XYZ file of C-alpha atoms in Angstrom:
413
model
C 127.945 85.759 111.807
C 131.345 86.798 113.515
C 134.422 87.012 111.493
C 137.861 85.702 112.992
C 140.571 87.524 114.728
C 143.680 87.109 113.314
C 146.734 86.192 115.358
C 149.050 87.908 113.678
C 147.524 91.220 113.259
C 144.553 91.203 115.760
C 142.030 92.038 112.956
C 139.030 90.245 112.173
C 138.871 88.073 109.661
C 136.097 87.503 107.053
C 133.807 84.996 108.438
C 133.401 81.846 107.074
C 130.680 81.847 103.602
C 127.341 80.529 104.920
C 127.116 76.655 102.805
C 124.135 76.975 102.488
C 121.646 79.699 100.431
C 118.096 80.308 100.129
C 116.363 82.849 97.377
C 113.364 83.566 97.616
C 111.032 84.610 94.901
C 112.388 84.045 91.427
C 112.056 87.886 90.435
C 114.751 90.001 88.781
C 116.203 90.902 92.084
C 116.708 87.132 93.238
C 118.490 86.298 90.126
C 120.336 89.555 90.525
C 121.908 87.206 94.228
C 122.656 84.078 92.591
C 124.361 85.372 89.574
C 126.105 87.391 92.096
C 126.590 84.997 94.368
C 128.359 83.031 91.569
C 130.135 85.681 90.857
C 131.528 86.653 93.615
C 132.735 82.641 93.842
C 130.458 81.094 96.065
C 130.621 77.712 95.538
C 128.091 76.283 98.511
C 124.206 75.005 98.368
C 122.288 77.758 96.167
C 118.293 77.107 95.947
C 115.891 79.857 94.427
C 112.267 79.437 95.111
C 109.497 81.428 93.055
C 105.769 81.014 93.211
C 105.285 81.976 88.990
C 105.819 78.805 86.933
C 107.794 80.838 84.355
C 112.048 81.423 84.694
C 112.938 84.795 85.958
C 111.740 87.795 83.654
C 111.186 90.977 83.338
C 108.358 93.138 83.900
C 108.749 96.822 82.642
C 107.822 95.599 78.897
C 104.287 94.194 80.707
C 103.041 97.369 80.327
C 104.877 98.456 77.058
C 106.423 96.213 74.213
C 104.245 92.795 75.228
C 100.798 94.386 76.081
C 101.108 96.670 72.052
C 101.886 93.489 71.448
C 105.332 94.072 69.775
C 107.186 91.772 71.716
C 106.028 88.040 72.527
C 106.241 86.227 76.008
C 109.925 84.641 74.932
C 111.319 88.109 74.924
C 110.484 89.016 78.463
C 113.335 85.964 79.886
C 115.948 87.329 81.733
C 117.927 84.387 80.826
C 117.619 81.001 79.075
C 117.648 77.908 80.306
C 120.707 76.727 80.005
C 122.085 80.172 81.953
C 120.423 79.320 84.549
C 121.234 75.647 84.365
C 124.792 76.799 84.485
C 124.473 78.575 88.035
C 123.972 75.128 89.501
C 120.812 75.832 91.311
C 117.852 74.273 93.076
C 115.136 75.211 91.592
C 111.888 75.361 93.089
C 109.507 76.945 90.892
C 105.594 77.025 90.960
C 105.018 76.821 94.400
C 105.691 79.550 96.633
C 106.851 79.789 100.380
C 104.154 79.429 103.025
C 106.422 80.142 106.316
C 109.609 80.985 107.850
C 111.538 79.968 110.741
C 114.516 81.660 112.096
C 115.277 79.551 114.790
C 115.397 76.455 112.193
C 116.084 77.928 109.431
C 114.000 76.630 107.425
C 111.178 77.441 105.069
C 108.223 76.018 104.304
C 107.507 75.048 100.685
C 103.653 75.457 99.661
C 104.481 71.617 98.207
C 105.262 71.139 101.851
C 108.750 70.535 101.315
C 111.045 72.503 104.215
C 114.160 73.991 102.695
C 117.271 74.390 105.440
C 119.614 77.682 104.899
C 122.198 79.587 106.941
C 121.418 82.930 104.742
C 118.200 83.841 103.768
C 116.673 86.155 101.112
C 113.367 87.934 100.478
C 112.740 88.857 97.179
C 109.420 88.517 96.957
C 108.233 91.283 95.159
C 104.848 93.066 95.205
C 100.935 92.367 94.000
C 98.703 94.781 92.738
C 96.435 96.177 94.807
C 92.887 95.844 93.721
C 89.426 97.707 94.397
C 87.522 95.958 96.763
C 85.044 93.878 95.301
C 86.642 93.072 91.646
C 88.468 89.841 91.947
C 85.883 87.743 90.342
C 84.123 90.172 87.846
C 85.337 89.767 84.372
C 86.789 92.185 81.992
C 88.380 94.251 85.636
C 91.895 93.591 84.981
C 95.046 94.205 86.849
C 98.933 94.476 85.534
C 101.868 92.816 87.493
C 102.687 89.715 85.805
C 102.815 87.769 82.446
C 99.220 86.236 82.837
C 97.990 89.788 84.076
C 99.488 91.149 80.735
C 98.382 88.536 78.374
C 94.722 89.233 79.392
C 94.952 92.418 79.461
C 96.328 92.259 76.463
C 93.619 89.520 74.837
C 91.139 91.946 76.247
C 91.989 94.879 74.512
C 91.753 93.217 70.719
C 88.504 94.190 70.674
C 88.783 97.224 70.855
C 86.910 97.577 73.871
C 85.812 100.961 75.682
C 88.433 100.638 78.960
C 88.773 103.109 82.351
C 92.098 102.891 83.469
C 92.179 103.540 87.233
C 94.813 105.017 87.980
C 97.808 107.845 86.602
C 100.903 106.124 87.485
C 103.650 104.504 85.842
C 101.029 101.884 84.558
C 98.089 103.186 84.212
C 99.369 105.876 82.283
C 101.813 103.819 80.339
C 98.687 101.558 79.431
C 96.454 103.930 78.226
C 98.888 104.963 76.127
C 99.485 101.163 74.881
C 95.234 100.555 74.669
C 95.152 104.418 72.614
C 97.552 102.840 70.175
C 95.745 99.558 69.541
C 92.148 101.707 68.665
C 90.770 101.354 72.181
C 88.727 104.632 73.595
C 90.318 105.681 77.001
C 89.112 107.098 80.183
C 91.880 107.326 82.745
C 90.893 108.287 86.156
C 93.534 109.400 88.735
C 93.186 111.000 92.320
C 96.166 113.134 91.718
C 96.106 116.331 89.791
C 98.057 115.158 87.120
C 99.076 111.811 85.707
C 102.272 110.676 87.046
C 102.044 113.657 89.635
C 103.500 112.089 91.983
C 106.474 111.694 90.099
C 106.665 114.454 88.093
C 104.911 117.321 89.833
C 102.416 119.480 88.512
C 104.302 121.308 85.399
C 105.501 118.247 84.064
C 102.567 115.718 84.731
C 100.623 118.188 82.777
C 102.516 118.332 79.849
C 101.541 114.733 79.847
C 98.643 115.073 80.516
C 98.491 117.415 77.149
C 100.413 114.639 74.939
C 97.159 111.788 76.386
C 94.755 114.397 75.469
C 96.645 114.904 71.912
C 96.083 111.378 71.595
C 92.128 111.319 72.651
C 92.658 109.536 76.321
C 90.029 111.023 78.123
C 91.741 111.776 81.250
C 90.022 112.835 84.517
C 92.030 113.455 87.627
C 91.223 114.296 91.373
C 88.805 111.793 92.703
C 88.467 108.992 93.536
C 87.039 105.286 91.613
C 84.012 104.220 94.206
C 83.456 101.255 92.712
C 83.235 99.172 89.258
C 79.857 98.805 87.883
C 78.868 94.954 86.992
C 75.815 93.813 84.574
C 76.158 90.056 84.644
C 79.171 89.704 86.191
C 80.899 91.270 84.363
C 82.665 95.329 84.276
C 80.005 97.927 82.304
C 81.636 100.681 83.946
C 83.033 102.772 87.357
C 81.366 105.096 89.069
C 83.227 107.969 91.076
C 83.721 109.298 94.178
C 81.530 112.658 93.210
C 79.170 110.194 91.908
C 79.421 110.418 88.014
C 79.888 107.295 86.102
C 81.795 106.349 83.083
C 80.452 103.047 80.635
C 83.433 100.410 79.746
C 83.629 97.432 78.826
C 87.005 96.824 80.135
C 88.518 98.282 83.556
C 92.083 98.232 84.424
C 93.076 98.764 88.489
C 96.981 100.893 88.505
C 96.453 101.624 92.016
C 100.032 100.694 93.439
C 100.955 97.270 95.278
C 101.841 95.930 98.041
C 104.843 94.246 99.389
C 104.457 90.115 99.274
C 105.692 89.879 103.426
C 102.227 87.668 104.748
C 104.464 84.340 104.431
C 106.419 85.646 107.191
C 104.153 86.054 110.093
C 105.191 84.975 112.799
C 108.645 84.114 111.994
C 110.286 87.666 113.405
C 111.269 88.792 110.793
C 110.346 92.847 110.921
C 108.278 93.952 108.549
C 106.136 96.833 107.976
C 106.505 98.762 104.680
C 108.405 95.669 103.155
C 110.533 93.769 104.861
C 112.715 96.264 107.282
C 116.351 96.231 106.986
C 118.904 97.800 108.002
C 120.867 100.109 105.625
C 122.874 96.609 104.288
C 119.655 95.166 103.652
C 120.331 93.105 105.848
C 116.718 92.362 108.439
C 118.626 90.081 111.003
C 118.883 86.358 112.114
C 120.495 85.582 108.734
C 117.564 87.075 106.638
C 117.614 89.783 103.822
C 115.922 91.378 101.504
C 116.250 92.506 97.913
C 114.309 94.321 95.352
C 110.233 95.961 95.468
C 109.912 94.038 99.197
C 113.225 96.088 100.276
C 112.657 98.806 103.384
C 116.282 99.271 104.350
C 117.686 102.477 105.867
C 119.386 104.818 104.095
C 122.486 105.709 105.131
C 122.682 109.447 103.685
C 119.145 110.701 104.499
C 118.302 108.429 107.618
C 115.142 107.237 105.945
C 113.411 104.707 105.191
C 113.351 103.434 101.574
C 111.393 101.111 99.380
C 111.368 101.499 95.953
C 109.348 99.148 93.043
C 111.950 100.148 90.334
C 113.595 96.910 88.021
C 117.410 98.489 88.299
C 117.258 98.896 91.785
C 115.988 95.154 92.067
C 119.287 94.424 89.927
C 121.571 96.683 92.016
C 120.058 95.466 95.333
C 120.553 91.624 94.226
C 124.274 92.482 93.447
C 124.675 94.542 96.816
C 123.174 91.839 98.884
C 125.057 88.994 97.210
C 128.075 91.377 98.201
C 127.175 91.515 101.772
C 126.357 87.716 102.415
C 129.997 86.721 101.940
C 131.371 89.277 103.837
C 129.206 88.720 106.247
C 126.655 91.060 108.460
C 129.409 92.964 110.516
C 131.304 93.544 107.681
C 128.500 94.882 105.118
C 128.528 97.701 103.237
C 125.341 100.536 102.872
C 123.439 99.973 99.842
C 122.948 103.474 98.523
C 122.473 103.897 95.088
C 120.919 106.406 92.319
C 116.872 105.641 91.795
C 116.619 105.192 88.491
C 113.155 104.663 86.302
C 111.927 105.086 83.260
C 108.868 105.200 81.191
C 108.037 105.575 77.255
C 104.444 106.684 76.398
C 104.133 108.009 72.413
C 107.096 110.045 71.606
C 107.994 110.787 75.199
C 111.198 108.533 76.976
C 110.858 110.228 80.243
C 113.684 108.876 82.603
C 114.529 109.945 86.120
C 117.627 109.488 88.704
C 116.819 110.415 92.228
C 113.197 110.528 94.045
C 111.085 113.248 92.762
C 108.628 112.596 96.345
C 108.812 115.392 98.606
C 110.510 117.837 96.760
C 109.699 121.457 97.090
C 111.183 122.776 94.152
C 111.435 122.227 90.813
C 113.591 123.976 87.777
C 113.626 123.753 84.435
C 117.312 123.515 83.513
C 117.694 122.836 79.784
C 114.403 122.221 77.002
C 111.642 123.625 78.130
C 108.118 122.301 77.964
C 106.326 123.838 74.992
C 109.851 121.792 72.826
C 108.969 118.379 74.765
C 112.591 117.900 75.623
C 114.311 119.286 78.892
C 115.737 117.980 82.154
C 114.654 119.557 84.815
C 115.867 119.251 88.108
C 114.163 118.665 91.492
C 115.190 120.300 94.945
C 114.014 119.532 98.406
C 115.464 121.748 101.237
C 117.610 123.176 98.968
C 119.472 120.536 97.476
C 119.210 118.388 94.361
C 117.191 115.055 95.009
C 116.318 114.346 91.563
C 116.583 115.278 88.212
C 114.077 113.892 85.025
C 114.924 114.674 81.598
C 111.746 113.720 78.862
C 113.965 113.329 75.179
C 117.132 114.337 77.155
C 118.577 111.303 77.679
C 122.361 112.427 77.213
C 122.132 115.678 78.671
C 120.091 113.629 82.013
C 123.051 111.835 82.027
C 125.600 114.639 83.408
C 123.030 115.754 86.445
C 123.147 111.911 88.039
C 126.401 113.259 90.120
C 124.573 116.298 90.895
C 121.806 113.847 92.352
C 124.046 111.396 93.947
C 126.420 114.466 95.729
C 122.172 115.787 97.178
C 124.204 119.053 94.956
C 122.447 122.801 95.333
C 120.140 123.314 93.630
C 121.702 124.595 90.321
C 120.232 126.707 87.444
C 122.223 125.696 84.665
C 123.678 123.678 82.923
C 125.723 120.481 84.409
C 127.934 121.217 81.456
């Protein structure tokens, strides 16, 4: 969509906005795109296509407030019906996109209909990974959708023996909630510590201690080989080292896969998600936002794909602005990623990307106090800051992370 050249100045004018925009994925990212477009003054046709029948809802509470029963499903809604109606959308829920033709610029929906577009946003997110052969086993759960969370909550109501497979955000949070509900919980992870990929060994060991104190059995550095069954229902797990743990329910929290299969044959570049340039543009009128977007980070030159709620909202707004600016005038998306986790009385917050750090320094507080700020460094530069029960102090280090400043040893004050 090349810009027009102003005859008076010789400078390319902004391109005309597309008259039809389709967003595939009624997610937090998809909602952010459509709201951003309307906020920026876009008045053209706008279609939002969603696989789930629900209006866009928030996913982080699925493993926290909804699972514990402190929230009902209505509190998950990101916007009410009237707010959605005010956006003037063609809303297509409960029927996923199944194919894309970038030549004719049409999306094929599962109900057989076609949706035409001038600009398209892929915001289809991810789906939970499953252990092979467990798809139809009763008592085996994943935790990605509203239905997943409701099914797991109902399963925990009888206080079963629960084995959690995976020690990431979902596994660790669900283990904490299940213990609060009175379940016997065993957590199995192939990392050295729970949330070790995100926190590293020192802070991961602190988290492990807290889980132990609350009665969670934790087995680290080992894989689950299979889920054992009795009469078609989960009865336990067998580890790769041959040991077995009995269970009445199993939660599999081993990561997620980008939802990109429907793009097969479309020409949209797909690898670890939809492959985009630094502006979130994938070419051929296609953009991406949210968990499914893998974009080239302008500062590091590395491909990034981030599965965090805050990132989804920020990317959606960035894509909205860049669509209206046009690919030639689009600006790089260069965030400071942010994610949080609530477990027992711990509030864990992270700015930046901890993975790949080669040094960790606790610069305020201590693990003994269970209140701290830790800086994570990579090649002598700050790549992340983690706070545990020190939200206000942590915010002071955000700028240091954003600037990739030299790793400090003292306070950001």
